[in-house]
CSV table of C-alpha atoms in Angstrom, one decimal:
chain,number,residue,atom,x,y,z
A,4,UNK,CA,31.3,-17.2,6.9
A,5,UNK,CA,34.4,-15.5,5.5
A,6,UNK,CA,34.7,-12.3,4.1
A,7,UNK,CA,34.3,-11.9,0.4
A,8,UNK,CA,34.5,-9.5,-2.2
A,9,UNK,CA,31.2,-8.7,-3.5
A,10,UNK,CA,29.1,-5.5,-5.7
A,11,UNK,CA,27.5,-3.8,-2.5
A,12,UNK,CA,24.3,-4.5,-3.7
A,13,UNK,CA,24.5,-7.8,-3.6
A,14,UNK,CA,25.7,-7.0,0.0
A,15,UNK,CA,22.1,-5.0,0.7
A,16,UNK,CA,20.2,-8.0,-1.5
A,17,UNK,CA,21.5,-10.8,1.2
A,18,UNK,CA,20.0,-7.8,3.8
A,19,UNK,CA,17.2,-7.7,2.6
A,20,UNK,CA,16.9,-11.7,2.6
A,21,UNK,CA,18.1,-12.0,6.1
A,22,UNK,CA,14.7,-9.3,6.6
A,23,UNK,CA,12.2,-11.5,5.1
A,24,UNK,CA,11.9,-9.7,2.0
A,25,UNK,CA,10.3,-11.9,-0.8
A,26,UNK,CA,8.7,-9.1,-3.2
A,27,UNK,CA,10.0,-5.5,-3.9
A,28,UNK,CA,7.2,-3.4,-5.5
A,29,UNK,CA,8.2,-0.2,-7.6
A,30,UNK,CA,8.9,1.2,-10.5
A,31,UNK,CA,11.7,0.1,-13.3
A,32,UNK,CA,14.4,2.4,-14.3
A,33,UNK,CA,18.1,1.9,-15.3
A,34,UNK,CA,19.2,3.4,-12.5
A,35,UNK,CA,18.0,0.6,-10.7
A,36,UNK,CA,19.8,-1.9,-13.1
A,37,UNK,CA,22.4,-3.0,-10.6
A,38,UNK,CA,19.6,-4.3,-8.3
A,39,UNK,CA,17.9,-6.2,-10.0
A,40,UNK,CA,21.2,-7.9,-11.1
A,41,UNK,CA,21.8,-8.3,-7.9
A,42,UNK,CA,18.3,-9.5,-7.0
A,43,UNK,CA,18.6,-12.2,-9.8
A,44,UNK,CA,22.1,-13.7,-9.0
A,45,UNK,CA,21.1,-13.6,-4.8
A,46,UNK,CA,17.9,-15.4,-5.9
A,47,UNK,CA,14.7,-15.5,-3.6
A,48,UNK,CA,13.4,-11.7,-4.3
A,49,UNK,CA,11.1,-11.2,-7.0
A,50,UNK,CA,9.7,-7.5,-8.3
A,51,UNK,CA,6.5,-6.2,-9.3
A,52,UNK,CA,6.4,-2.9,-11.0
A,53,UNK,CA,3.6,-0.7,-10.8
A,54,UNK,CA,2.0,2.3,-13.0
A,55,UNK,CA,4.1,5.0,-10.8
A,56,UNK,CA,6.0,5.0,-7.5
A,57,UNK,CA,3.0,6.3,-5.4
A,58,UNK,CA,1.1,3.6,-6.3
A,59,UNK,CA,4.1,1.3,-6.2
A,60,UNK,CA,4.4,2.5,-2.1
A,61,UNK,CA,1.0,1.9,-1.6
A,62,UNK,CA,1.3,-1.8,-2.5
A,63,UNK,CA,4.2,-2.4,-0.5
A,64,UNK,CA,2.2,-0.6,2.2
A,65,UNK,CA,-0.2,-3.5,2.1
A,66,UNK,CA,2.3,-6.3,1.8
A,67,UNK,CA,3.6,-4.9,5.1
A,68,UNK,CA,0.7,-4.7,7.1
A,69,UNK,CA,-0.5,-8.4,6.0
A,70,UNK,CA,3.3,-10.0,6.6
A,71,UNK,CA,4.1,-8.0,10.0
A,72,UNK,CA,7.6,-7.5,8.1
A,73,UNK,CA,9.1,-4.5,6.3
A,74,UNK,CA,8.2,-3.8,3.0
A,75,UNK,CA,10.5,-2.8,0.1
A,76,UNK,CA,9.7,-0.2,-2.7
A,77,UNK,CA,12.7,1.0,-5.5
A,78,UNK,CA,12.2,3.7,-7.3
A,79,UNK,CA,14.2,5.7,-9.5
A,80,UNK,CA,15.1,9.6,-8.7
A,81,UNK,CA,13.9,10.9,-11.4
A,82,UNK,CA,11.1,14.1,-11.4
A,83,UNK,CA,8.1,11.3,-11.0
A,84,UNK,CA,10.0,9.9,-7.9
A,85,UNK,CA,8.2,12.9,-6.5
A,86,UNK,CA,4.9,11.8,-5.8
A,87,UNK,CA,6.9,8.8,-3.8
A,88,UNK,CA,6.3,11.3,-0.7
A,89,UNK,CA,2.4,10.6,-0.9
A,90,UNK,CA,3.2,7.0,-0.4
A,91,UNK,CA,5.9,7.7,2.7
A,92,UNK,CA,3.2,10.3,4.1
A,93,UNK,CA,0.5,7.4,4.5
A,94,UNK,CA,2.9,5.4,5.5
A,95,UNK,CA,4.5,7.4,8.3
A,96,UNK,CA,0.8,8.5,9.5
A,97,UNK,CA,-0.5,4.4,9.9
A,98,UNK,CA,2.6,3.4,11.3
A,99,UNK,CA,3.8,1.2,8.8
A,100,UNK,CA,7.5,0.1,8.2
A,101,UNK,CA,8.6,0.7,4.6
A,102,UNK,CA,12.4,0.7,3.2
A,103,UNK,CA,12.3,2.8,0.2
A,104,UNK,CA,15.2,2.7,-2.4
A,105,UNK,CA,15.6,5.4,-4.9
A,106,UNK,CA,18.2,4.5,-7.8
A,107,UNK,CA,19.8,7.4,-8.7
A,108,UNK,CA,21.8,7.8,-12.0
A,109,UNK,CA,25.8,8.0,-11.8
A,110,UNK,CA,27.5,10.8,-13.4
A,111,UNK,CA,30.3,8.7,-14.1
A,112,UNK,CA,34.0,9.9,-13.3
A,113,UNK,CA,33.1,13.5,-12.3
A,114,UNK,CA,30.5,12.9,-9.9
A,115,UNK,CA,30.3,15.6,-7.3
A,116,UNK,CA,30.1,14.6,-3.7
A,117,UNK,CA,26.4,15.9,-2.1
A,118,UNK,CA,23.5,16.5,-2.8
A,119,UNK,CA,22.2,16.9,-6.9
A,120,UNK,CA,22.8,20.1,-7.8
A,121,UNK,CA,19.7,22.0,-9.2
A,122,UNK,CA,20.1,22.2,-13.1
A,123,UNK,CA,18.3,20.8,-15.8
A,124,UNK,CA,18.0,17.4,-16.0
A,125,UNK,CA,19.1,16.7,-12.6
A,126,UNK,CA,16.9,14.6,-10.2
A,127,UNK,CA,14.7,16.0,-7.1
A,128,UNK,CA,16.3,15.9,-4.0
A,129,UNK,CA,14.9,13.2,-2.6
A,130,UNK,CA,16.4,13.1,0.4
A,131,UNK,CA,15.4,16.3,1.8
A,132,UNK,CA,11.7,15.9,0.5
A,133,UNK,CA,11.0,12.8,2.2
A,134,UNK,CA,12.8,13.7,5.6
A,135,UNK,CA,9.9,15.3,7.4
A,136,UNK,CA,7.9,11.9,6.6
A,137,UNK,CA,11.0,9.5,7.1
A,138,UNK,CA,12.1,8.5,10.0
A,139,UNK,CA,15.8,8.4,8.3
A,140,UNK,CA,16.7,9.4,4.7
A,141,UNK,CA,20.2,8.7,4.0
A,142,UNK,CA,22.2,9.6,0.2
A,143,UNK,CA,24.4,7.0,-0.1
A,144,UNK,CA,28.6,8.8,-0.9
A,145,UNK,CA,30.7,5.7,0.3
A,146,UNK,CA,29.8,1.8,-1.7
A,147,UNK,CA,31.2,0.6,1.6
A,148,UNK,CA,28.7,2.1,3.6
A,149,UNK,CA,25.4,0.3,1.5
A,150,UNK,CA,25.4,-2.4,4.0
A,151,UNK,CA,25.6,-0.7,6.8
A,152,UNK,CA,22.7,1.9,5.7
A,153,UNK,CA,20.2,-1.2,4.7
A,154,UNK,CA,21.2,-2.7,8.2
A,155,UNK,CA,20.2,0.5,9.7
A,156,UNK,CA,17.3,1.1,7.6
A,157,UNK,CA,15.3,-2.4,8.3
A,158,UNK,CA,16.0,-1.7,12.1
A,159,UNK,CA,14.7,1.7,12.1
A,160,UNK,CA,11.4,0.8,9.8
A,161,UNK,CA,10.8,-1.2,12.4
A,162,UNK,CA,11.6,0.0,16.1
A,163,UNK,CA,9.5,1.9,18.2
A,164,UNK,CA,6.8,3.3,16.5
A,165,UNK,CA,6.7,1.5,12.9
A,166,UNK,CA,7.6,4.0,9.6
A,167,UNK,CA,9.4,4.7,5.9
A,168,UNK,CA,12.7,5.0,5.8
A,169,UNK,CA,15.0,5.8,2.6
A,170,UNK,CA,17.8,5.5,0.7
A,171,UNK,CA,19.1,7.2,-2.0
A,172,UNK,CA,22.0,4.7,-4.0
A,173,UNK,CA,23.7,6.2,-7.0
A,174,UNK,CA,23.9,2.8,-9.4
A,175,UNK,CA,27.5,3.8,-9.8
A,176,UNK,CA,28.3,3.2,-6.2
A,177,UNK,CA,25.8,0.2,-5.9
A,178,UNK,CA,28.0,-1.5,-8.8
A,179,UNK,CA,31.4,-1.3,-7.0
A,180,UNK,CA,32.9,-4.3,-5.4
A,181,UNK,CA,33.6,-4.0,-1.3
A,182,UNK,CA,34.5,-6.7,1.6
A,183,UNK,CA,31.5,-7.8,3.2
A,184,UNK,CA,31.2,-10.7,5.7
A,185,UNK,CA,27.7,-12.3,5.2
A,186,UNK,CA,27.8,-13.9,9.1
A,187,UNK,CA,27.8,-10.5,10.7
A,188,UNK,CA,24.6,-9.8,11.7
A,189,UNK,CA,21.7,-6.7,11.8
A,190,UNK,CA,23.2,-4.1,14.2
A,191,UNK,CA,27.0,-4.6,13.2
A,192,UNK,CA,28.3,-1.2,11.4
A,193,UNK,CA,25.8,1.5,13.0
A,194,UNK,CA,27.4,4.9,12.5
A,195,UNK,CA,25.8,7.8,13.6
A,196,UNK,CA,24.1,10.2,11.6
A,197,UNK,CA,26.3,12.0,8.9
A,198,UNK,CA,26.2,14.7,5.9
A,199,UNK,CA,23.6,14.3,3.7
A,200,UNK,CA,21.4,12.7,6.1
A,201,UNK,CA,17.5,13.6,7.6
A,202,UNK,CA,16.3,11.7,10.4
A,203,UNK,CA,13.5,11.6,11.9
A,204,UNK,CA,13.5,13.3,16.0
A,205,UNK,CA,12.6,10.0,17.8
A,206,UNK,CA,15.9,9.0,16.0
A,207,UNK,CA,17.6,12.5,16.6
A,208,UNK,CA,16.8,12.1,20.9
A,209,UNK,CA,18.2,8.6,20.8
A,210,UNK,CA,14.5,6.5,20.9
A,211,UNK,CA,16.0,4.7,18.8
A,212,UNK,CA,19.4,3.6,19.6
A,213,UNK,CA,22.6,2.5,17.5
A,214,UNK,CA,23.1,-1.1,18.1
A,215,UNK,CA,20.1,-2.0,19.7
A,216,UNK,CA,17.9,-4.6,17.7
A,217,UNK,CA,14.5,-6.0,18.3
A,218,UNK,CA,14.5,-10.1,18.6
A,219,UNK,CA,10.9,-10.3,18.1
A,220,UNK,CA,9.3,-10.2,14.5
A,221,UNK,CA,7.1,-7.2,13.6
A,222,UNK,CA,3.6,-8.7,13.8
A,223,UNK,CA,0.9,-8.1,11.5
A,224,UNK,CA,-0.8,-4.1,11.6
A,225,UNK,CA,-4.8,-4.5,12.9
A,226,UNK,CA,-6.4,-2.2,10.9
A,227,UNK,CA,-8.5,-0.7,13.8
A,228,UNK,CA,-5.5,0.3,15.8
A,229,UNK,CA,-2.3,0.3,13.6
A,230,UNK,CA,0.3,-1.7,14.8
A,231,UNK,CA,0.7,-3.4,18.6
A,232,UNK,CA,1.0,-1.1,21.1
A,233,UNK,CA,0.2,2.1,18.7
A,234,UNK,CA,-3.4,2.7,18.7
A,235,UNK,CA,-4.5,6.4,17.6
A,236,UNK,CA,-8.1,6.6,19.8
A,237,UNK,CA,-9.3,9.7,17.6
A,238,UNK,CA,-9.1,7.6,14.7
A,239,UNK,CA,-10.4,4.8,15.8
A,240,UNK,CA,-14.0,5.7,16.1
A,241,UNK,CA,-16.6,3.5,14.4
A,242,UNK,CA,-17.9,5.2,11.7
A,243,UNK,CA,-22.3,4.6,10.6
A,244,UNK,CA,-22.5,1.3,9.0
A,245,UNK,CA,-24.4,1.6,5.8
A,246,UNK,CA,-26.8,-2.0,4.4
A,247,UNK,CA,-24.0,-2.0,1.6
A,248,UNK,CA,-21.2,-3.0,3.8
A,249,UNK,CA,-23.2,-4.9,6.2
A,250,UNK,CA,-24.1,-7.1,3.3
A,251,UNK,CA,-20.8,-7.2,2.4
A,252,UNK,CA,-19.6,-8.3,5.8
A,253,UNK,CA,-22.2,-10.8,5.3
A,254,UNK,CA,-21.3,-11.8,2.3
A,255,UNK,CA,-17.5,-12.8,2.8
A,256,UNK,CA,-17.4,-13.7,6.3
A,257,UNK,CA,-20.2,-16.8,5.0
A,258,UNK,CA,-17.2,-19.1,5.8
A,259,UNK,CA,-17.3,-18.7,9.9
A,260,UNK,CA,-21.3,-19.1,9.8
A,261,UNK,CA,-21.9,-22.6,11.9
A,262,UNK,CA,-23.8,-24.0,9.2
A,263,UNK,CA,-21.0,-23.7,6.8
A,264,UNK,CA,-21.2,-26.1,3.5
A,265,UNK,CA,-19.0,-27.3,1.2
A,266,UNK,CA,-19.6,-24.6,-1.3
A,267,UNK,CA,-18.5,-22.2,1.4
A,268,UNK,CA,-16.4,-19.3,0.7
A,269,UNK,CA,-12.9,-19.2,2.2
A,270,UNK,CA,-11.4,-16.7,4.3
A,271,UNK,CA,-11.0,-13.2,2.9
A,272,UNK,CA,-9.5,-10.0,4.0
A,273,UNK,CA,-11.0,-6.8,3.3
A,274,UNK,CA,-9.6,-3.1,2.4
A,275,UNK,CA,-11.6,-0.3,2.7
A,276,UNK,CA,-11.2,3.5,3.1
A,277,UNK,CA,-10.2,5.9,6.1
A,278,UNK,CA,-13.6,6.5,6.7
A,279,UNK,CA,-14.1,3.5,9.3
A,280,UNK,CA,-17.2,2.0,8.0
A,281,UNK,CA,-15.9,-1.1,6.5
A,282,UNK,CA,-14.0,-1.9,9.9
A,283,UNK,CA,-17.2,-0.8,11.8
A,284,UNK,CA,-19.5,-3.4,9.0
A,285,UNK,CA,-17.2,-6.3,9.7
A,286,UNK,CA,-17.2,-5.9,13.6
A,287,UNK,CA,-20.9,-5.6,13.4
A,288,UNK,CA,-21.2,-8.1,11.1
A,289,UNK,CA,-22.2,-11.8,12.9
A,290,UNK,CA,-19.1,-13.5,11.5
A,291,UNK,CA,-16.4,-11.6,11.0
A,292,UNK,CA,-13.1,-11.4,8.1
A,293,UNK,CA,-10.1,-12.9,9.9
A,294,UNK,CA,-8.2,-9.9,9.1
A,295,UNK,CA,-8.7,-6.3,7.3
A,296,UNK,CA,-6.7,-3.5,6.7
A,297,UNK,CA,-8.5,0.0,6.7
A,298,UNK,CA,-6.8,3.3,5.5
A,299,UNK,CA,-6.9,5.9,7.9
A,300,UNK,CA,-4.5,8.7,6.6
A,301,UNK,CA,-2.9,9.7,3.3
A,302,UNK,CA,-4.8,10.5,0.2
A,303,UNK,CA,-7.9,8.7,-2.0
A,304,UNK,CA,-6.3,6.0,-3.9
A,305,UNK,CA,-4.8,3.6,-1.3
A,306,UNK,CA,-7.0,0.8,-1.7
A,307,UNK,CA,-6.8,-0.9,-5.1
A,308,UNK,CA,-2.4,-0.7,-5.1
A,309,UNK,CA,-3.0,-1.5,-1.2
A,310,UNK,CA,-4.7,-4.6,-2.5
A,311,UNK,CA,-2.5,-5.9,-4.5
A,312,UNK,CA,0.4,-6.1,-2.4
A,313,UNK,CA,-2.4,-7.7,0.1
A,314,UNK,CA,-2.8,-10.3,-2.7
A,315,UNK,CA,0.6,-11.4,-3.0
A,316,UNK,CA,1.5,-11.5,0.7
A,317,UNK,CA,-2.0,-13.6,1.2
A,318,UNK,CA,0.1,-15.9,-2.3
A,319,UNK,CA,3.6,-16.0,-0.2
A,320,UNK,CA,2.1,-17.3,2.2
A,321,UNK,CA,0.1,-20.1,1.0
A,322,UNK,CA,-3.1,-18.3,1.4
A,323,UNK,CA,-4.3,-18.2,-2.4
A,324,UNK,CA,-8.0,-19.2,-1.5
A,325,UNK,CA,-7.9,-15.9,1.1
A,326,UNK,CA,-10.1,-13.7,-0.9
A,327,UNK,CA,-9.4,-9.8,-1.0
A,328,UNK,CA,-12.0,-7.6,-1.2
A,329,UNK,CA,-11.4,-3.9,-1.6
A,330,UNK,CA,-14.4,-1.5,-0.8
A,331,UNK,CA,-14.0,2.2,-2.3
A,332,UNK,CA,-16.4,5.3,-3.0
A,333,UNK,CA,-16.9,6.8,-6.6
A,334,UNK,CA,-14.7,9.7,-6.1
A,335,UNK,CA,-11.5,7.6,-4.6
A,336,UNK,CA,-11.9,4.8,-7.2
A,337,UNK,CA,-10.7,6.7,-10.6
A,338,UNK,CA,-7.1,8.1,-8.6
A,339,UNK,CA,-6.1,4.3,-8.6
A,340,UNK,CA,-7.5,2.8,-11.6
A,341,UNK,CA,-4.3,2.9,-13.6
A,342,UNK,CA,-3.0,0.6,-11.3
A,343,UNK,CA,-5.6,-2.3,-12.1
A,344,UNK,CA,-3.3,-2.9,-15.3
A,345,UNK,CA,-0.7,-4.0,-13.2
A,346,UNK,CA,-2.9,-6.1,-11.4
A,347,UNK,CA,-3.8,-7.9,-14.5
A,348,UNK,CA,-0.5,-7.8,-16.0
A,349,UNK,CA,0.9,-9.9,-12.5
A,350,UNK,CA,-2.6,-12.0,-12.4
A,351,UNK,CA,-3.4,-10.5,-8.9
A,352,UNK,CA,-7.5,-11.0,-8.2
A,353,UNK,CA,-9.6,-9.2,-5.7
A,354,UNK,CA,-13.5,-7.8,-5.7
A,355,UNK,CA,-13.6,-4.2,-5.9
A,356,UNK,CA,-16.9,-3.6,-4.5
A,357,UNK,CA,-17.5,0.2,-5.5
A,358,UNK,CA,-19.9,2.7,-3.5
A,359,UNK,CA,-21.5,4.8,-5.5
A,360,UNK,CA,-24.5,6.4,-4.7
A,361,UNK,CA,-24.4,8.5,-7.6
A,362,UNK,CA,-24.6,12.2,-5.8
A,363,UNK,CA,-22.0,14.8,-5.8
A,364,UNK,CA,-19.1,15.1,-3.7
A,365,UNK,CA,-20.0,11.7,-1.7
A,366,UNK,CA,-17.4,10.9,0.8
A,367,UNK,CA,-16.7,14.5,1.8
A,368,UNK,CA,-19.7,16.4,2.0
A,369,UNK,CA,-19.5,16.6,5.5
A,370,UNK,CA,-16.2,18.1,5.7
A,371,UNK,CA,-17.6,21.4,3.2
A,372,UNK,CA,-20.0,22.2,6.5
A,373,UNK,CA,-22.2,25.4,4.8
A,374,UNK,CA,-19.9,25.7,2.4
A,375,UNK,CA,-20.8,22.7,0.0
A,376,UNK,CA,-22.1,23.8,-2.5
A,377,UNK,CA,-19.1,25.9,-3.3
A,378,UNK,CA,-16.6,22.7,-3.9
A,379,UNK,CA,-19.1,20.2,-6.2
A,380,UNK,CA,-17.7,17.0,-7.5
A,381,UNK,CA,-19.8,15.6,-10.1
A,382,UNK,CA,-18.6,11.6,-10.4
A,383,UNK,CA,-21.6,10.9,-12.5
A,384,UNK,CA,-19.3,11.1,-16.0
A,385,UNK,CA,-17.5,8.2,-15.5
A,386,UNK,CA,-18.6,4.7,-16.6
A,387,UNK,CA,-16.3,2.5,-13.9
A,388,UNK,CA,-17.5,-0.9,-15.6
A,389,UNK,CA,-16.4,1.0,-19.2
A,390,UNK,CA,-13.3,2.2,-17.3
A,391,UNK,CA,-12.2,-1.3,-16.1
A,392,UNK,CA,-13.1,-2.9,-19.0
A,393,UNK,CA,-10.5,-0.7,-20.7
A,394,UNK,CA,-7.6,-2.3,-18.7
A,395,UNK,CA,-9.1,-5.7,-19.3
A,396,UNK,CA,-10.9,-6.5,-15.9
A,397,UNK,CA,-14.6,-7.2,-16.1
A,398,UNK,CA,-17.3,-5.1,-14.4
A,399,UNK,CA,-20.8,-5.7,-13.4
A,400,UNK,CA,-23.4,-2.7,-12.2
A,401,UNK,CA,-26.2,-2.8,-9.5
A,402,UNK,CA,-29.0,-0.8,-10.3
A,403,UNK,CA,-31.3,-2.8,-7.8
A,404,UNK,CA,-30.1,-4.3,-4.4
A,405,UNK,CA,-32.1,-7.7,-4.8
A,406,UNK,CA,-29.2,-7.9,-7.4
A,407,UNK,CA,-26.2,-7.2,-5.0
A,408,UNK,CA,-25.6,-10.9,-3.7
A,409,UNK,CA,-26.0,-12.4,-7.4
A,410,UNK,CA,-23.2,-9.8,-8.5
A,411,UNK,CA,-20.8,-10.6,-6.0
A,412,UNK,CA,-21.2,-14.1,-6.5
A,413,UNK,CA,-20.6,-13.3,-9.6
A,414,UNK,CA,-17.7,-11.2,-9.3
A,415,UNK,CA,-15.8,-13.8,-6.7
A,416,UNK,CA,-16.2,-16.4,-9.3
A,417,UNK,CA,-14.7,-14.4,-12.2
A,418,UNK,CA,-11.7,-12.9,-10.1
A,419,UNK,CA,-10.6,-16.9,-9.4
A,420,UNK,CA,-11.1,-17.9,-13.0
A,421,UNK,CA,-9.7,-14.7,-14.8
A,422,UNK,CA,-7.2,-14.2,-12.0
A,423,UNK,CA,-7.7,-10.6,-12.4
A,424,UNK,CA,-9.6,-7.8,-10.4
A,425,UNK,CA,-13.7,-8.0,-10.8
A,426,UNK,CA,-16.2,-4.4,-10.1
A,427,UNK,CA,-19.5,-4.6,-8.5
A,428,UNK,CA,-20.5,-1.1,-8.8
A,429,UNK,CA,-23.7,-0.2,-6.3
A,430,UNK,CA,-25.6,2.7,-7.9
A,431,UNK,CA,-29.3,3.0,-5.6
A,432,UNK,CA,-30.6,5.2,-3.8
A,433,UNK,CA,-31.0,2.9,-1.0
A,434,UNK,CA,-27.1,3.7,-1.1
A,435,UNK,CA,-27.1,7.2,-1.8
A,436,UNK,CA,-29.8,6.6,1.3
A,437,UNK,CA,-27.4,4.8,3.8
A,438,UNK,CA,-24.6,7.0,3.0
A,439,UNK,CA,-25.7,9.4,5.4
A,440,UNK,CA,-25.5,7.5,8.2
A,441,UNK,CA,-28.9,5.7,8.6
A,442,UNK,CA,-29.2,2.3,10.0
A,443,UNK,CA,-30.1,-0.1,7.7
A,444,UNK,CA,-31.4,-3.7,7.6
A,445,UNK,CA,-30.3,-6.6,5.4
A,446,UNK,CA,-30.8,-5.9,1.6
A,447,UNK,CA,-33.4,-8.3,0.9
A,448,UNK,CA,-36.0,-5.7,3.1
A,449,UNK,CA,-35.6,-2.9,-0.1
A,450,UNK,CA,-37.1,-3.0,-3.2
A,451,UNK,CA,-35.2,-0.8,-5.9
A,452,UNK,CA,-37.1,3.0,-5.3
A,453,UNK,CA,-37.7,3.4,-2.3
C-alpha cells in the first residue's frame, strides 16, 4: 500500500488493529480526544471506561490474560493517572503484556520540549513513575515517531518475559498529520532508546532486540504459572482448600460431569485472589473450569475489574455462555466495588461469590504473626448485598450452607437475565471454620452451628 498522509494516531489505531486489539479499557479525558477520533474513523476498536485508571488496568489485565494478546489501557496524565502504577505493578509482577497510553494535554504553541515541568496544574510525570515497573516508558516529542513507539511498544509487551509498557502522547502531537505507509510491517522504524525515555534492563542489555519480532501469537496466561515458559515456583504453591471453594469448583465445573443434562451449565472461568485456594479448589475439584485466572501479585482489588475485561474477551470471542465467576474475601471486595457500576453500565455479568467469614482481619492474619492484634480490621460494618444494591446489582446472603447451592443457582440465573454482576455473600462459621486451613467435606455434611 502507498504512503499517505494521515493524523499519527490514526497511524497507531491501524497498529493497534494489525495487534489484535478489539477493546481499549480506561478512563475518558479530552486529552484523549484525538484517539478516540481516530478509533471511530479506523473502525473495529471499541472503549470501555472504567471508574479510575487503576481499575481501568486491571480490566485490561484480564482481557490479556484470557485473549493471549496485548491489552490496551488510555488514560489521561492528569494527578489520578497516578494510581495507573498499581495497575502496571500487578501487571509487571504476573507477567502480563499491557500497552498503556497516557493522553496528555498540549500546551498549544509554546510547548516546551521534555518532561512537564513541576508547577501547578501540570500533570505527574508519568514517565518516570512507571519506569521501574515498565519495561519501556517512552514521552512522545516528534508526531512522526507515534508509529514507530506503538510498533515498538506491542513488541516489547510481548517478548521475552510478558509486561506494561507506556506511552505518554501529548493530543497536540497525536493530531498532526505525517506520511505513513500502512504495508510496512511491526519491526520497521525501531530506533534506539532516546531522551525522555525509561526502559526496563532486559531491554537496556539487548534481551530484547531492535528489529527482532516474534511470529508466534502470545498465548493465553495459565493462572497457576503465568505465562508459557514463566512459571514463578514460590508462588505457585497450592494453598488449603476450604468446603466454600470446593463447592464452588463443584458447582461450575457441573458441565464436564459424565452424566451431564440438558439443563447443564456451560463452561465458566473463574477469578479468584493471590492466595491460591481457588486454583488449588478447581484442580481438586473432580471436573475442572476450562480456564481460570488467579491473582498472585499487586494489591486487593484485582478481581471484580479483572472480571470484566474477562467478560468481554469470553464476548469477542463467541464465548457469551462461558460463565465468570469471581471469588473474593470481605476485606478485598469493598476496594473494587466502584467498579461494578461500570459493569452494569456495559451489561457485563459474572457471580461474585464473596468469602466472608465474618472475623477480623481475614485474609491476612497470618502475615501479623504475634503481632495481630495490633493491626485489626473490622469488615463486619459493611452490608455488601446493601452496597451492591446501591450500584444496581442484586445480592443474596448465606447465613446457612444448605443454602449455598440454591443461591448460586440463583445468582447464575440473575446475572444472564439482568446481564449485570450477581453477590452470593457466605457468612458461617463453617467458613470462618475452613478459612484456617481445615479440610473440609462437601457442604451438604454441615448443618448451620456447628
Amino acid at each position: 500500500m502507498a504512503a499517505q498522509r494521515i493524523p499519527a494516531v490514526l497511524a497507531a489505531v491501524q497498529i493497534m488493529k494489525d495487534e489484535g486489539v478489539d477493546l481499549v479499557f480506561g478512563c475518558p479525558g479530552a486529552a484523549l480526544l484525538p484517539l478516540y477520533a481516530a478509533m471511530e474513523e479506523a473502525g473495529g476498536i471499541e472503549r470501555l471506561s472504567g471508574r479510575d485508571e487503576e481499575g481501568a488496568a486491571f480490566m485490561a489485565d484480564g482481557w490479556a490474560r484470557t485473549t493471549g494478546r496485548t491489552g490496551v489501557v488510555a488514560v489521561t496524565a492528569g494527578p489520578g493517572a497516578a494510581r495507573l502504577i498499581t495497575g502496571l505493578y500487578a501487571a509487571q509482577q504476573d507477567a502480563v503484556p499491557l500497552v498503556c497510553v497516557t493522553g496528555r494535554e498540549t500546551a498549544g504553541p509554546h510547548r516546551r520540549a521534555g518532561p512537564p515541568r513541576h508547577e501547578p496544574g501540570r500533570p505527574p510525570d508519568l514517565v518516570r513513575l512507571a519506569g521501574p515497573v515498565t519495561k519501556r516508558a517512552e514521552r512522545i516529542e516528534d508526531p512522526a515517531r507515534i508509529p514507530g513507539a506503538f510498533r515498538e511498544a506491542f513488541r516489547i509487551a510481548r517478548e521475552g518475559r510478558p509486561g506494561p509498557v507506556l506511552i505518554d502522547l501529548p493530543a497536540d502531537l497525536a493530531a498532526v498529520e505525517i506520511v505513513h505507509d500502512a504495508g510496512r510491517g511491526p519491526g520497521c522504524d525501531v530506533r534506539p532508546p532516546q531522551a525522555g525515555m525509561v526502559q526496563d534492563r532486559a531491554v537496556q542489555a539487548g534481551t530484547v532486540r531492535a528489529g527482532s519480532v516474534r511470529a508466534e501469537p502470545v498465548r493465553p496466561l495459565d493462572a497457576a504459572s503465568g505465562p508459557a515458559g514463566h512459571a514463578d515456583p514460590e508462588d505457585s504453591r497450592p494453598a488449603p482448600v476450604s468446603w466454600v471453594l470446593a463447592e464452588v469448583a463443584a458447582l461450575f465445573g457441573a458441565q464436564d460431569r459424565p452424566d451431564t443434562g440438558p439443563d447443564a451449565a456451560p463452561g465458566s472461568c473463574l477469578v479468584s485472589s493471590s492466595a491460591g485456594a481457588g486454583a488449588a479448589g478447581l484442580a481438586d475439584a473432580p471436573y475442572g473450569q476450562p480456564h481460570r485466572l488467579q491473582r498472585r501479585n499487586g494489591p486487593l482489588g484485582w478481581e471484580v475489574p479483572a472480571a470484566i475485561g474477562v467478560r468481554k474477551a469470553l464476548d469477542s470471542r463467541g464465548e457469551r455462555d462461558t460463565e465468570v465467576v469471581v471469588v473474593v474475601d470481605g476485606h478485598g471486595f469493598p476496594f473494587p466495588a466502584e467498579e461494578l457500576a461500570s459493569a452494569v453500565r456495559h451489561e457485563v455479568p459474572f457471580v461474585l461469590i464473596l468469602f466472608n467469614p465474618g472475623h477480623e482481619d481475614h485474609g491476612r492474619y497470618r502475615q501479623h504473626g504475634r503481632y495481630e492484634h495490633h493491626a485489626p480490621y473490622d469488615q463486619g460494618r459493611t452490608d455488601h448485598v446493601k452496597l451492591v444494591e446501591a450500584y444496581g446489582c442484586a445480592g443474596r446472603d448465606v447465613l446457612d450452607p444448605a443454602e449455598l447451592r440454591s443461591a448460586v443457582e440463583w445468582a447464575r440465573k440473575e446475572a444472564v437475565s439482568t446481564r449485570r454482576p450477581v453477590l452470593v455473600e457466605i457468612r458461617t462459621e463453617c467458613a470462618k471454620r475452613a478459612a484456617g486451613g481445615l479440610s473440609a467435606g462437601p457442604v451438604h455434611e454441615f448443618t448451620h452451628g456447628t
